[in-house]
JSON list of N, CA and C in Angstrom, two decimals:
[
{"chain": "A", "resi": 23, "resn": "UNK", "atom": "N", "xyz": [0.90, -1.59, -0.44]},
{"chain": "A", "resi": 23, "resn": "UNK", "atom": "CA", "xyz": [-0.05, 0.04, 0.30]},
{"chain": "A", "resi": 23, "resn": "UNK", "atom": "C", "xyz": [1.00, 1.05, 0.61]},
{"chain": "A", "resi": 24, "resn": "UNK", "atom": "N", "xyz": [1.28, 1.97, -1.01]},
{"chain": "A", "resi": 24, "resn": "UNK", "atom": "CA", "xyz": [1.38, 3.49, -0.73]},
{"chain": "A", "resi": 24, "resn": "UNK", "atom": "C", "xyz": [1.45, 4.20, -0.47]},
{"chain": "A", "resi": 25, "resn": "UNK", "atom": "N", "xyz": [1.68, 5.41, 0.13]},
{"chain": "A", "resi": 25, "resn": "UNK", "atom": "CA", "xyz": [1.32, 6.44, 0.88]},
{"chain": "A", "resi": 25, "resn": "UNK", "atom": "C", "xyz": [0.20, 7.63, -0.23]},
{"chain": "A", "resi": 26, "resn": "UNK", "atom": "N", "xyz": [-0.46, 7.86, 0.75]},
{"chain": "A", "resi": 26, "resn": "UNK", "atom": "CA", "xyz": [-1.54, 8.53, 0.63]},
{"chain": "A", "resi": 26, "resn": "UNK", "atom": "C", "xyz": [-1.25, 10.46, 0.68]},
{"chain": "A", "resi": 27, "resn": "UNK", "atom": "N", "xyz": [-2.08, 10.50, -0.38]},
{"chain": "A", "resi": 27, "resn": "UNK", "atom": "CA", "xyz": [-1.36, 11.69, -1.20]},
{"chain": "A", "resi": 27, "resn": "UNK", "atom": "C", "xyz": [-2.59, 12.90, -0.94]},
{"chain": "A", "resi": 28, "resn": "UNK", "atom": "N", "xyz": [-2.30, 13.67, -0.09]},
{"chain": "A", "resi": 28, "resn": "UNK", "atom": "CA", "xyz": [-4.35, 15.02, 0.00]},
{"chain": "A", "resi": 28, "resn": "UNK", "atom": "C", "xyz": [-3.02, 15.50, -0.83]},
{"chain": "A", "resi": 29, "resn": "UNK", "atom": "N", "xyz": [-4.24, 15.49, -1.55]},
{"chain": "A", "resi": 29, "resn": "UNK", "atom": "CA", "xyz": [-4.47, 17.39, -2.54]},
{"chain": "A", "resi": 29, "resn": "UNK", "atom": "C", "xyz": [-4.65, 18.23, -1.95]},
{"chain": "A", "resi": 30, "resn": "UNK", "atom": "N", "xyz": [-5.01, 18.68, -0.92]},
{"chain": "A", "resi": 30, "resn": "UNK", "atom": "CA", "xyz": [-4.95, 19.97, -0.07]},
{"chain": "A", "resi": 30, "resn": "UNK", "atom": "C", "xyz": [-3.84, 20.93, -0.10]},
{"chain": "A", "resi": 31, "resn": "UNK", "atom": "N", "xyz": [-2.44, 19.41, 0.19]},
{"chain": "A", "resi": 31, "resn": "UNK", "atom": "CA", "xyz": [-1.07, 19.71, 1.16]},
{"chain": "A", "resi": 31, "resn": "UNK", "atom": "C", "xyz": [-0.61, 19.91, 0.54]},
{"chain": "A", "resi": 32, "resn": "UNK", "atom": "N", "xyz": [-0.50, 19.28, -1.32]},
{"chain": "A", "resi": 32, "resn": "UNK", "atom": "CA", "xyz": [0.04, 19.77, -2.20]},
{"chain": "A", "resi": 32, "resn": "UNK", "atom": "C", "xyz": [-0.45, 20.80, -3.00]},
{"chain": "A", "resi": 33, "resn": "UNK", "atom": "N", "xyz": [-1.21, 21.31, -2.96]},
{"chain": "A", "resi": 33, "resn": "UNK", "atom": "CA", "xyz": [-1.25, 22.83, -3.47]},
{"chain": "A", "resi": 33, "resn": "UNK", "atom": "C", "xyz": [-1.78, 23.46, -2.47]},
{"chain": "A", "resi": 34, "resn": "UNK", "atom": "N", "xyz": [-1.34, 23.52, -0.75]},
{"chain": "A", "resi": 34, "resn": "UNK", "atom": "CA", "xyz": [-0.33, 24.50, -0.44]},
{"chain": "A", "resi": 34, "resn": "UNK", "atom": "C", "xyz": [1.27, 24.28, 0.06]},
{"chain": "A", "resi": 35, "resn": "UNK", "atom": "N", "xyz": [1.55, 23.51, -0.39]},
{"chain": "A", "resi": 35, "resn": "UNK", "atom": "CA", "xyz": [3.23, 23.85, -1.44]},
{"chain": "A", "resi": 35, "resn": "UNK", "atom": "C", "xyz": [3.45, 24.13, -1.82]},
{"chain": "A", "resi": 36, "resn": "UNK", "atom": "N", "xyz": [2.33, 23.99, -2.75]},
{"chain": "A", "resi": 36, "resn": "UNK", "atom": "CA", "xyz": [2.81, 24.36, -4.29]},
{"chain": "A", "resi": 36, "resn": "UNK", "atom": "C", "xyz": [2.73, 26.08, -4.22]},
{"chain": "A", "resi": 37, "resn": "UNK", "atom": "N", "xyz": [1.15, 26.58, -3.07]},
{"chain": "A", "resi": 37, "resn": "UNK", "atom": "CA", "xyz": [0.84, 28.37, -3.65]},
{"chain": "A", "resi": 37, "resn": "UNK", "atom": "C", "xyz": [2.60, 28.76, -2.52]},
{"chain": "A", "resi": 38, "resn": "UNK", "atom": "N", "xyz": [2.61, 27.81, -1.25]},
{"chain": "A", "resi": 38, "resn": "UNK", "atom": "CA", "xyz": [3.29, 28.68, -0.07]},
{"chain": "A", "resi": 38, "resn": "UNK", "atom": "C", "xyz": [4.78, 28.40, -2.06]},
{"chain": "A", "resi": 39, "resn": "UNK", "atom": "N", "xyz": [5.83, 28.41, -2.64]},
{"chain": "A", "resi": 39, "resn": "UNK", "atom": "CA", "xyz": [6.02, 27.93, -3.46]},
{"chain": "A", "resi": 39, "resn": "UNK", "atom": "C", "xyz": [6.14, 28.92, -3.93]},
{"chain": "A", "resi": 40, "resn": "UNK", "atom": "N", "xyz": [4.91, 29.42, -4.51]},
{"chain": "A", "resi": 40, "resn": "UNK", "atom": "CA", "xyz": [4.51, 30.74, -5.77]},
{"chain": "A", "resi": 40, "resn": "UNK", "atom": "C", "xyz": [4.77, 32.26, -4.62]},
{"chain": "A", "resi": 41, "resn": "UNK", "atom": "N", "xyz": [4.13, 31.91, -4.29]},
{"chain": "A", "resi": 41, "resn": "UNK", "atom": "CA", "xyz": [4.67, 32.90, -3.06]},
{"chain": "A", "resi": 41, "resn": "UNK", "atom": "C", "xyz": [6.50, 33.36, -2.68]},
{"chain": "A", "resi": 42, "resn": "UNK", "atom": "N", "xyz": [6.84, 32.27, -3.09]},
{"chain": "A", "resi": 42, "resn": "UNK", "atom": "CA", "xyz": [8.22, 32.60, -2.63]},
{"chain": "A", "resi": 42, "resn": "UNK", "atom": "C", "xyz": [8.68, 33.06, -4.35]},
{"chain": "A", "resi": 43, "resn": "UNK", "atom": "N", "xyz": [8.12, 33.72, -4.80]},
{"chain": "A", "resi": 43, "resn": "UNK", "atom": "CA", "xyz": [8.81, 34.21, -5.92]},
{"chain": "A", "resi": 43, "resn": "UNK", "atom": "C", "xyz": [8.67, 33.01, -7.51]},
{"chain": "A", "resi": 44, "resn": "UNK", "atom": "N", "xyz": [8.87, 31.33, -6.89]},
{"chain": "A", "resi": 44, "resn": "UNK", "atom": "CA", "xyz": [8.56, 30.06, -7.46]},
{"chain": "A", "resi": 44, "resn": "UNK", "atom": "C", "xyz": [9.16, 29.48, -7.32]},
{"chain": "A", "resi": 45, "resn": "UNK", "atom": "N", "xyz": [10.28, 30.01, -6.43]},
{"chain": "A", "resi": 45, "resn": "UNK", "atom": "CA", "xyz": [11.85, 29.20, -6.27]},
{"chain": "A", "resi": 45, "resn": "UNK", "atom": "C", "xyz": [11.85, 29.96, -4.53]},
{"chain": "A", "resi": 46, "resn": "UNK", "atom": "N", "xyz": [12.78, 27.66, -4.33]},
{"chain": "A", "resi": 46, "resn": "UNK", "atom": "CA", "xyz": [12.79, 27.84, -2.58]},
{"chain": "A", "resi": 46, "resn": "UNK", "atom": "C", "xyz": [13.76, 26.53, -2.05]},
{"chain": "A", "resi": 47, "resn": "UNK", "atom": "N", "xyz": [15.13, 27.33, -1.21]},
{"chain": "A", "resi": 47, "resn": "UNK", "atom": "CA", "xyz": [15.19, 26.44, -0.70]},
{"chain": "A", "resi": 47, "resn": "UNK", "atom": "C", "xyz": [14.23, 25.25, 0.07]},
{"chain": "A", "resi": 48, "resn": "UNK", "atom": "N", "xyz": [15.37, 24.36, 0.23]},
{"chain": "A", "resi": 48, "resn": "UNK", "atom": "CA", "xyz": [14.25, 23.18, 0.71]},
{"chain": "A", "resi": 48, "resn": "UNK", "atom": "C", "xyz": [13.79, 24.30, 2.46]},
{"chain": "A", "resi": 49, "resn": "UNK", "atom": "N", "xyz": [15.07, 24.04, 2.65]},
{"chain": "A", "resi": 49, "resn": "UNK", "atom": "CA", "xyz": [14.70, 24.82, 4.46]},
{"chain": "A", "resi": 49, "resn": "UNK", "atom": "C", "xyz": [13.52, 25.83, 4.62]},
{"chain": "A", "resi": 50, "resn": "UNK", "atom": "N", "xyz": [13.81, 26.76, 3.54]},
{"chain": "A", "resi": 50, "resn": "UNK", "atom": "CA", "xyz": [12.93, 27.38, 3.21]},
{"chain": "A", "resi": 50, "resn": "UNK", "atom": "C", "xyz": [10.90, 26.99, 3.15]},
{"chain": "A", "resi": 51, "resn": "UNK", "atom": "N", "xyz": [11.12, 25.79, 2.12]},
{"chain": "A", "resi": 51, "resn": "UNK", "atom": "CA", "xyz": [10.04, 25.93, 2.34]},
{"chain": "A", "resi": 51, "resn": "UNK", "atom": "C", "xyz": [9.72, 24.68, 3.35]},
{"chain": "A", "resi": 52, "resn": "UNK", "atom": "N", "xyz": [10.33, 23.86, 4.30]},
{"chain": "A", "resi": 52, "resn": "UNK", "atom": "CA", "xyz": [9.40, 23.61, 5.63]},
{"chain": "A", "resi": 52, "resn": "UNK", "atom": "C", "xyz": [9.79, 24.44, 6.33]},
{"chain": "A", "resi": 53, "resn": "UNK", "atom": "N", "xyz": [10.48, 25.39, 6.21]},
{"chain": "A", "resi": 53, "resn": "UNK", "atom": "CA", "xyz": [9.70, 26.90, 7.33]},
{"chain": "A", "resi": 53, "resn": "UNK", "atom": "C", "xyz": [8.54, 27.25, 7.06]},
{"chain": "A", "resi": 54, "resn": "UNK", "atom": "N", "xyz": [8.47, 27.75, 5.79]},
{"chain": "A", "resi": 54, "resn": "UNK", "atom": "CA", "xyz": [6.77, 28.56, 5.35]},
{"chain": "A", "resi": 54, "resn": "UNK", "atom": "C", "xyz": [6.14, 27.46, 5.34]},
{"chain": "A", "resi": 55, "resn": "UNK", "atom": "N", "xyz": [6.18, 26.38, 4.69]},
{"chain": "A", "resi": 55, "resn": "UNK", "atom": "CA", "xyz": [4.57, 25.24, 5.09]},
{"chain": "A", "resi": 55, "resn": "UNK", "atom": "C", "xyz": [4.65, 24.74, 6.68]},
{"chain": "A", "resi": 56, "resn": "UNK", "atom": "N", "xyz": [4.99, 24.37, 7.31]},
{"chain": "A", "resi": 56, "resn": "UNK", "atom": "CA", "xyz": [5.68, 23.75, 8.41]},
{"chain": "A", "resi": 56, "resn": "UNK", "atom": "C", "xyz": [5.50, 22.98, 8.85]},
{"chain": "A", "resi": 57, "resn": "UNK", "atom": "N", "xyz": [5.24, 21.99, 8.16]},
{"chain": "A", "resi": 57, "resn": "UNK", "atom": "CA", "xyz": [4.75, 20.25, 7.83]},
{"chain": "A", "resi": 57, "resn": "UNK", "atom": "C", "xyz": [6.68, 20.18, 8.30]},
{"chain": "A", "resi": 58, "resn": "UNK", "atom": "N", "xyz": [7.25, 19.16, 9.09]},
{"chain": "A", "resi": 58, "resn": "UNK", "atom": "CA", "xyz": [7.72, 18.27, 9.26]},
{"chain": "A", "resi": 58, "resn": "UNK", "atom": "C", "xyz": [8.65, 17.78, 7.98]},
{"chain": "A", "resi": 59, "resn": "UNK", "atom": "N", "xyz": [9.74, 17.25, 8.54]},
{"chain": "A", "resi": 59, "resn": "UNK", "atom": "CA", "xyz": [10.92, 17.36, 7.52]},
{"chain": "A", "resi": 59, "resn": "UNK", "atom": "C", "xyz": [10.73, 16.44, 6.12]},
{"chain": "A", "resi": 60, "resn": "UNK", "atom": "N", "xyz": [10.22, 15.46, 6.84]},
{"chain": "A", "resi": 60, "resn": "UNK", "atom": "CA", "xyz": [10.17, 13.18, 6.65]},
{"chain": "A", "resi": 60, "resn": "UNK", "atom": "C", "xyz": [8.31, 13.53, 5.74]},
{"chain": "A", "resi": 61, "resn": "UNK", "atom": "N", "xyz": [7.35, 14.46, 6.29]},
{"chain": "A", "resi": 61, "resn": "UNK", "atom": "CA", "xyz": [6.67, 14.80, 5.43]},
{"chain": "A", "resi": 61, "resn": "UNK", "atom": "C", "xyz": [6.62, 15.32, 4.28]},
{"chain": "A", "resi": 62, "resn": "UNK", "atom": "N", "xyz": [7.38, 16.30, 4.03]},
{"chain": "A", "resi": 62, "resn": "UNK", "atom": "CA", "xyz": [7.98, 17.88, 3.18]},
{"chain": "A", "resi": 62, "resn": "UNK", "atom": "C", "xyz": [8.40, 16.30, 1.90]},
{"chain": "A", "resi": 63, "resn": "UNK", "atom": "N", "xyz": [9.36, 15.82, 2.66]},
{"chain": "A", "resi": 63, "resn": "UNK", "atom": "CA", "xyz": [10.57, 15.47, 1.82]},
{"chain": "A", "resi": 63, "resn": "UNK", "atom": "C", "xyz": [9.50, 14.01, 0.56]},
{"chain": "A", "resi": 64, "resn": "UNK", "atom": "N", "xyz": [8.37, 13.68, 1.47]},
{"chain": "A", "resi": 64, "resn": "UNK", "atom": "CA", "xyz": [7.33, 12.90, 0.37]},
{"chain": "A", "resi": 64, "resn": "UNK", "atom": "C", "xyz": [6.82, 13.17, -0.74]},
{"chain": "A", "resi": 65, "resn": "UNK", "atom": "N", "xyz": [6.25, 14.62, 0.04]},
{"chain": "A", "resi": 65, "resn": "UNK", "atom": "CA", "xyz": [6.06, 15.64, -1.35]},
{"chain": "A", "resi": 65, "resn": "UNK", "atom": "C", "xyz": [6.73, 16.05, -2.22]},
{"chain": "A", "resi": 66, "resn": "UNK", "atom": "N", "xyz": [7.62, 15.81, -1.16]},
{"chain": "A", "resi": 66, "resn": "UNK", "atom": "CA", "xyz": [8.16, 17.72, -2.69]},
{"chain": "A", "resi": 66, "resn": "UNK", "atom": "C", "xyz": [8.92, 15.98, -3.49]},
{"chain": "A", "resi": 67, "resn": "UNK", "atom": "N", "xyz": [9.50, 14.43, -3.95]},
{"chain": "A", "resi": 67, "resn": "UNK", "atom": "CA", "xyz": [9.06, 14.01, -4.17]},
{"chain": "A", "resi": 67, "resn": "UNK", "atom": "C", "xyz": [7.60, 13.01, -5.19]},
{"chain": "A", "resi": 68, "resn": "UNK", "atom": "N", "xyz": [6.53, 13.04, -4.72]},
{"chain": "A", "resi": 68, "resn": "UNK", "atom": "CA", "xyz": [5.69, 12.86, -5.36]},
{"chain": "A", "resi": 68, "resn": "UNK", "atom": "C", "xyz": [5.53, 13.76, -6.42]},
{"chain": "A", "resi": 69, "resn": "UNK", "atom": "N", "xyz": [5.29, 15.88, -5.74]},
{"chain": "A", "resi": 69, "resn": "UNK", "atom": "CA", "xyz": [5.32, 16.21, -7.08]},
{"chain": "A", "resi": 69, "resn": "UNK", "atom": "C", "xyz": [6.01, 16.88, -8.27]},
{"chain": "A", "resi": 70, "resn": "UNK", "atom": "N", "xyz": [7.49, 16.13, -7.61]},
{"chain": "A", "resi": 70, "resn": "UNK", "atom": "CA", "xyz": [8.70, 16.02, -8.36]},
{"chain": "A", "resi": 70, "resn": "UNK", "atom": "C", "xyz": [8.14, 14.95, -9.90]},
{"chain": "A", "resi": 71, "resn": "UNK", "atom": "N", "xyz": [7.86, 13.34, -9.68]},
{"chain": "A", "resi": 71, "resn": "UNK", "atom": "CA", "xyz": [7.05, 13.04, -10.06]},
{"chain": "A", "resi": 71, "resn": "UNK", "atom": "C", "xyz": [6.21, 12.67, -10.82]},
{"chain": "A", "resi": 72, "resn": "UNK", "atom": "N", "xyz": [5.76, 14.36, -10.67]},
{"chain": "A", "resi": 72, "resn": "UNK", "atom": "CA", "xyz": [4.00, 14.29, -10.86]},
{"chain": "A", "resi": 72, "resn": "UNK", "atom": "C", "xyz": [4.29, 15.64, -11.74]},
{"chain": "A", "resi": 73, "resn": "UNK", "atom": "N", "xyz": [5.43, 16.18, -11.95]},
{"chain": "A", "resi": 73, "resn": "UNK", "atom": "CA", "xyz": [5.74, 17.75, -12.58]},
{"chain": "A", "resi": 73, "resn": "UNK", "atom": "C", "xyz": [5.67, 19.15, -11.98]},
{"chain": "A", "resi": 74, "resn": "UNK", "atom": "N", "xyz": [4.80, 18.58, -11.37]},
{"chain": "A", "resi": 74, "resn": "UNK", "atom": "CA", "xyz": [4.37, 19.76, -10.52]},
{"chain": "A", "resi": 74, "resn": "UNK", "atom": "C", "xyz": [5.29, 20.94, -10.10]},
{"chain": "A", "resi": 75, "resn": "UNK", "atom": "N", "xyz": [6.87, 20.47, -9.98]},
{"chain": "A", "resi": 75, "resn": "UNK", "atom": "CA", "xyz": [7.94, 21.44, -9.02]},
{"chain": "A", "resi": 75, "resn": "UNK", "atom": "C", "xyz": [8.99, 20.30, -10.09]},
{"chain": "A", "resi": 76, "resn": "UNK", "atom": "N", "xyz": [10.23, 21.42, -9.94]},
{"chain": "A", "resi": 76, "resn": "UNK", "atom": "CA", "xyz": [12.07, 20.50, -10.13]},
{"chain": "A", "resi": 76, "resn": "UNK", "atom": "C", "xyz": [12.59, 20.71, -9.22]},
{"chain": "A", "resi": 77, "resn": "UNK", "atom": "N", "xyz": [13.35, 20.23, -9.49]},
{"chain": "A", "resi": 77, "resn": "UNK", "atom": "CA", "xyz": [14.90, 20.24, -8.01]},
{"chain": "A", "resi": 77, "resn": "UNK", "atom": "C", "xyz": [16.05, 20.43, -9.01]},
{"chain": "A", "resi": 78, "resn": "UNK", "atom": "N", "xyz": [17.39, 21.72, -8.63]},
{"chain": "A", "resi": 78, "resn": "UNK", "atom": "CA", "xyz": [18.13, 21.50, -8.98]},
{"chain": "A", "resi": 78, "resn": "UNK", "atom": "C", "xyz": [19.08, 21.59, -7.25]},
{"chain": "A", "resi": 79, "resn": "UNK", "atom": "N", "xyz": [20.86, 21.47, -7.82]},
{"chain": "A", "resi": 79, "resn": "UNK", "atom": "CA", "xyz": [21.26, 21.82, -6.26]},
{"chain": "A", "resi": 79, "resn": "UNK", "atom": "C", "xyz": [22.53, 23.18, -6.58]},
{"chain": "A", "resi": 80, "resn": "UNK", "atom": "N", "xyz": [21.85, 23.42, -5.52]},
{"chain": "A", "resi": 80, "resn": "UNK", "atom": "CA", "xyz": [23.16, 25.00, -5.24]},
{"chain": "A", "resi": 80, "resn": "UNK", "atom": "C", "xyz": [23.58, 24.16, -4.24]},
{"chain": "A", "resi": 81, "resn": "UNK", "atom": "N", "xyz": [25.85, 24.30, -4.71]},
{"chain": "A", "resi": 81, "resn": "UNK", "atom": "CA", "xyz": [26.59, 23.12, -3.34]},
{"chain": "A", "resi": 81, "resn": "UNK", "atom": "C", "xyz": [25.19, 22.26, -2.31]},
{"chain": "A", "resi": 82, "resn": "UNK", "atom": "N", "xyz": [25.33, 22.78, -1.62]},
{"chain": "A", "resi": 82, "resn": "UNK", "atom": "CA", "xyz": [24.56, 21.49, -0.75]},
{"chain": "A", "resi": 82, "resn": "UNK", "atom": "C", "xyz": [23.06, 22.75, -0.36]},
{"chain": "A", "resi": 83, "resn": "UNK", "atom": "N", "xyz": [22.54, 22.73, -0.83]},
{"chain": "A", "resi": 83, "resn": "UNK", "atom": "CA", "xyz": [21.67, 23.24, -0.81]},
{"chain": "A", "resi": 83, "resn": "UNK", "atom": "C", "xyz": [20.25, 22.74, -2.06]},
{"chain": "A", "resi": 84, "resn": "UNK", "atom": "N", "xyz": [19.54, 22.32, -1.18]},
{"chain": "A", "resi": 84, "resn": "UNK", "atom": "CA", "xyz": [18.24, 21.69, -2.10]},
{"chain": "A", "resi": 84, "resn": "UNK", "atom": "C", "xyz": [17.77, 23.01, -3.66]},
{"chain": "A", "resi": 85, "resn": "UNK", "atom": "N", "xyz": [17.00, 23.41, -3.64]},
{"chain": "A", "resi": 85, "resn": "UNK", "atom": "CA", "xyz": [16.28, 24.29, -4.13]},
{"chain": "A", "resi": 85, "resn": "UNK", "atom": "C", "xyz": [15.14, 23.41, -5.64]},
{"chain": "A", "resi": 86, "resn": "UNK", "atom": "N", "xyz": [13.97, 24.12, -4.81]},
{"chain": "A", "resi": 86, "resn": "UNK", "atom": "CA", "xyz": [12.97, 23.38, -5.51]},
{"chain": "A", "resi": 86, "resn": "UNK", "atom": "C", "xyz": [12.15, 24.63, -6.43]},
{"chain": "A", "resi": 87, "resn": "UNK", "atom": "N", "xyz": [11.95, 24.48, -7.32]},
{"chain": "A", "resi": 87, "resn": "UNK", "atom": "CA", "xyz": [11.06, 25.39, -8.56]},
{"chain": "A", "resi": 87, "resn": "UNK", "atom": "C", "xyz": [9.87, 24.85, -9.08]},
{"chain": "A", "resi": 88, "resn": "UNK", "atom": "N", "xyz": [9.12, 25.69, -8.87]},
{"chain": "A", "resi": 88, "resn": "UNK", "atom": "CA", "xyz": [7.23, 25.06, -9.82]},
{"chain": "A", "resi": 88, "resn": "UNK", "atom": "C", "xyz": [7.66, 25.79, -11.05]},
{"chain": "A", "resi": 89, "resn": "UNK", "atom": "N", "xyz": [7.10, 24.46, -10.89]},
{"chain": "A", "resi": 89, "resn": "UNK", "atom": "CA", "xyz": [7.29, 24.32, -13.30]},
{"chain": "A", "resi": 89, "resn": "UNK", "atom": "C", "xyz": [5.39, 25.36, -13.99]},
{"chain": "A", "resi": 90, "resn": "UNK", "atom": "N", "xyz": [5.47, 25.01, -14.83]},
{"chain": "A", "resi": 90, "resn": "UNK", "atom": "CA", "xyz": [4.56, 25.14, -15.40]},
{"chain": "A", "resi": 90, "resn": "UNK", "atom": "C", "xyz": [3.43, 24.40, -14.94]},
{"chain": "A", "resi": 91, "resn": "UNK", "atom": "N", "xyz": [3.48, 22.72, -15.14]},
{"chain": "A", "resi": 91, "resn": "UNK", "atom": "CA", "xyz": [2.46, 22.30, -14.80]},
{"chain": "A", "resi": 91, "resn": "UNK", "atom": "C", "xyz": [1.39, 22.73, -12.95]},
{"chain": "A", "resi": 92, "resn": "UNK", "atom": "N", "xyz": [2.91, 22.71, -12.45]},
{"chain": "A", "resi": 92, "resn": "UNK", "atom": "CA", "xyz": [2.10, 22.85, -10.65]},
{"chain": "A", "resi": 92, "resn": "UNK", "atom": "C", "xyz": [2.14, 24.41, -10.94]},
{"chain": "A", "resi": 93, "resn": "UNK", "atom": "N", "xyz": [1.82, 25.35, -12.08]},
{"chain": "A", "resi": 93, "resn": "UNK", "atom": "CA", "xyz": [0.78, 26.56, -12.17]},
{"chain": "A", "resi": 93, "resn": "UNK", "atom": "C", "xyz": [-0.28, 26.96, -12.18]},
{"chain": "A", "resi": 94, "resn": "UNK", "atom": "N", "xyz": [0.06, 25.44, -12.91]},
{"chain": "A", "resi": 94, "resn": "UNK", "atom": "CA", "xyz": [-1.96, 25.06, -13.70]},
{"chain": "A", "resi": 94, "resn": "UNK", "atom": "C", "xyz": [-2.31, 24.04, -12.50]},
{"chain": "A", "resi": 95, "resn": "UNK", "atom": "N", "xyz": [-1.44, 22.84, -12.10]},
{"chain": "A", "resi": 95, "resn": "UNK", "atom": "CA", "xyz": [-2.59, 22.66, -10.56]},
{"chain": "A", "resi": 95, "resn": "UNK", "atom": "C", "xyz": [-3.44, 24.29, -9.66]},
{"chain": "A", "resi": 96, "resn": "UNK", "atom": "N", "xyz": [-2.54, 24.51, -9.59]},
{"chain": "A", "resi": 96, "resn": "UNK", "atom": "CA", "xyz": [-2.77, 26.13, -8.72]},
{"chain": "A", "resi": 96, "resn": "UNK", "atom": "C", "xyz": [-3.91, 26.46, -8.77]},
{"chain": "A", "resi": 97, "resn": "UNK", "atom": "N", "xyz": [-3.77, 26.90, -10.21]},
{"chain": "A", "resi": 97, "resn": "UNK", "atom": "CA", "xyz": [-5.03, 27.43, -11.06]},
{"chain": "A", "resi": 97, "resn": "UNK", "atom": "C", "xyz": [-6.65, 26.30, -10.66]},
{"chain": "A", "resi": 98, "resn": "UNK", "atom": "N", "xyz": [-6.18, 25.05, -11.51]},
{"chain": "A", "resi": 98, "resn": "UNK", "atom": "CA", "xyz": [-6.98, 24.40, -11.46]},
{"chain": "A", "resi": 98, "resn": "UNK", "atom": "C", "xyz": [-8.07, 24.37, -9.99]},
{"chain": "A", "resi": 99, "resn": "UNK", "atom": "N", "xyz": [-6.63, 23.78, -9.29]},
{"chain": "A", "resi": 99, "resn": "UNK", "atom": "CA", "xyz": [-7.22, 23.56, -7.63]},
{"chain": "A", "resi": 99, "resn": "UNK", "atom": "C", "xyz": [-8.65, 25.07, -7.13]},
{"chain": "A", "resi": 100, "resn": "UNK", "atom": "N", "xyz": [-7.98, 25.73, -7.42]},
{"chain": "A", "resi": 100, "resn": "UNK", "atom": "CA", "xyz": [-8.47, 27.01, -6.45]},
{"chain": "A", "resi": 100, "resn": "UNK", "atom": "C", "xyz": [-9.94, 26.90, -7.24]},
{"chain": "A", "resi": 101, "resn": "UNK", "atom": "N", "xyz": [-9.71, 27.18, -8.71]},
{"chain": "A", "resi": 101, "resn": "UNK", "atom": "CA", "xyz": [-11.18, 26.60, -9.09]},
{"chain": "A", "resi": 101, "resn": "UNK", "atom": "C", "xyz": [-11.93, 26.22, -8.77]},
{"chain": "A", "resi": 102, "resn": "UNK", "atom": "N", "xyz": [-11.93, 24.54, -8.80]},
{"chain": "A", "resi": 102, "resn": "UNK", "atom": "CA", "xyz": [-12.10, 24.01, -7.88]},
{"chain": "A", "resi": 102, "resn": "UNK", "atom": "C", "xyz": [-13.30, 24.50, -6.79]},
{"chain": "A", "resi": 103, "resn": "UNK", "atom": "N", "xyz": [-11.67, 24.68, -5.48]},
{"chain": "A", "resi": 103, "resn": "UNK", "atom": "CA", "xyz": [-12.59, 25.12, -4.24]},
{"chain": "A", "resi": 103, "resn": "UNK", "atom": "C", "xyz": [-13.65, 26.39, -4.76]},
{"chain": "A", "resi": 104, "resn": "UNK", "atom": "N", "xyz": [-13.54, 27.43, -5.45]},
{"chain": "A", "resi": 104, "resn": "UNK", "atom": "CA", "xyz": [-13.95, 27.86, -5.89]},
{"chain": "A", "resi": 104, "resn": "UNK", "atom": "C", "xyz": [-15.34, 27.84, -5.91]},
{"chain": "A", "resi": 105, "resn": "UNK", "atom": "N", "xyz": [-15.45, 26.74, -6.96]},
{"chain": "A", "resi": 105, "resn": "UNK", "atom": "CA", "xyz": [-16.67, 26.37, -7.45]},
{"chain": "A", "resi": 105, "resn": "UNK", "atom": "C", "xyz": [-17.94, 25.04, -6.42]},
{"chain": "A", "resi": 106, "resn": "UNK", "atom": "N", "xyz": [-16.76, 24.79, -5.08]},
{"chain": "A", "resi": 106, "resn": "UNK", "atom": "CA", "xyz": [-16.92, 24.26, -3.96]},
{"chain": "A", "resi": 106, "resn": "UNK", "atom": "C", "xyz": [-18.06, 24.97, -3.41]},
{"chain": "A", "resi": 107, "resn": "UNK", "atom": "N", "xyz": [-18.04, 25.89, -3.18]},
{"chain": "A", "resi": 107, "resn": "UNK", "atom": "CA", "xyz": [-18.14, 26.75, -2.21]},
{"chain": "A", "resi": 107, "resn": "UNK", "atom": "C", "xyz": [-18.92, 27.77, -2.61]},
{"chain": "A", "resi": 108, "resn": "UNK", "atom": "N", "xyz": [-19.78, 27.29, -4.03]},
{"chain": "A", "resi": 108, "resn": "UNK", "atom": "CA", "xyz": [-20.76, 28.25, -4.42]},
{"chain": "A", "resi": 108, "resn": "UNK", "atom": "C", "xyz": [-22.26, 27.04, -4.08]},
{"chain": "A", "resi": 109, "resn": "UNK", "atom": "N", "xyz": [-21.72, 25.54, -3.85]},
{"chain": "A", "resi": 109, "resn": "UNK", "atom": "CA", "xyz": [-22.82, 24.70, -3.39]},
{"chain": "A", "resi": 109, "resn": "UNK", "atom": "C", "xyz": [-23.38, 25.02, -2.21]}
]
């Protein structure tokens, strides 16, 4: 049985990343989201596999970047939330 992914948490991480100008070091993202290291790491791997983010290394720092697909996810999830609020 695989890890259960909460799509709201994916949305939270992506929006925090967007609000940080689309790029953040891993420790900055952890501080801004308040997620534990293990949890954040699992979500980062999931989002990379889905093409929502990319990752590069700058020295020892892991830099996470929002992709166009990640921006699309934010837009669509926001739209879904607004539609549900109308019900």
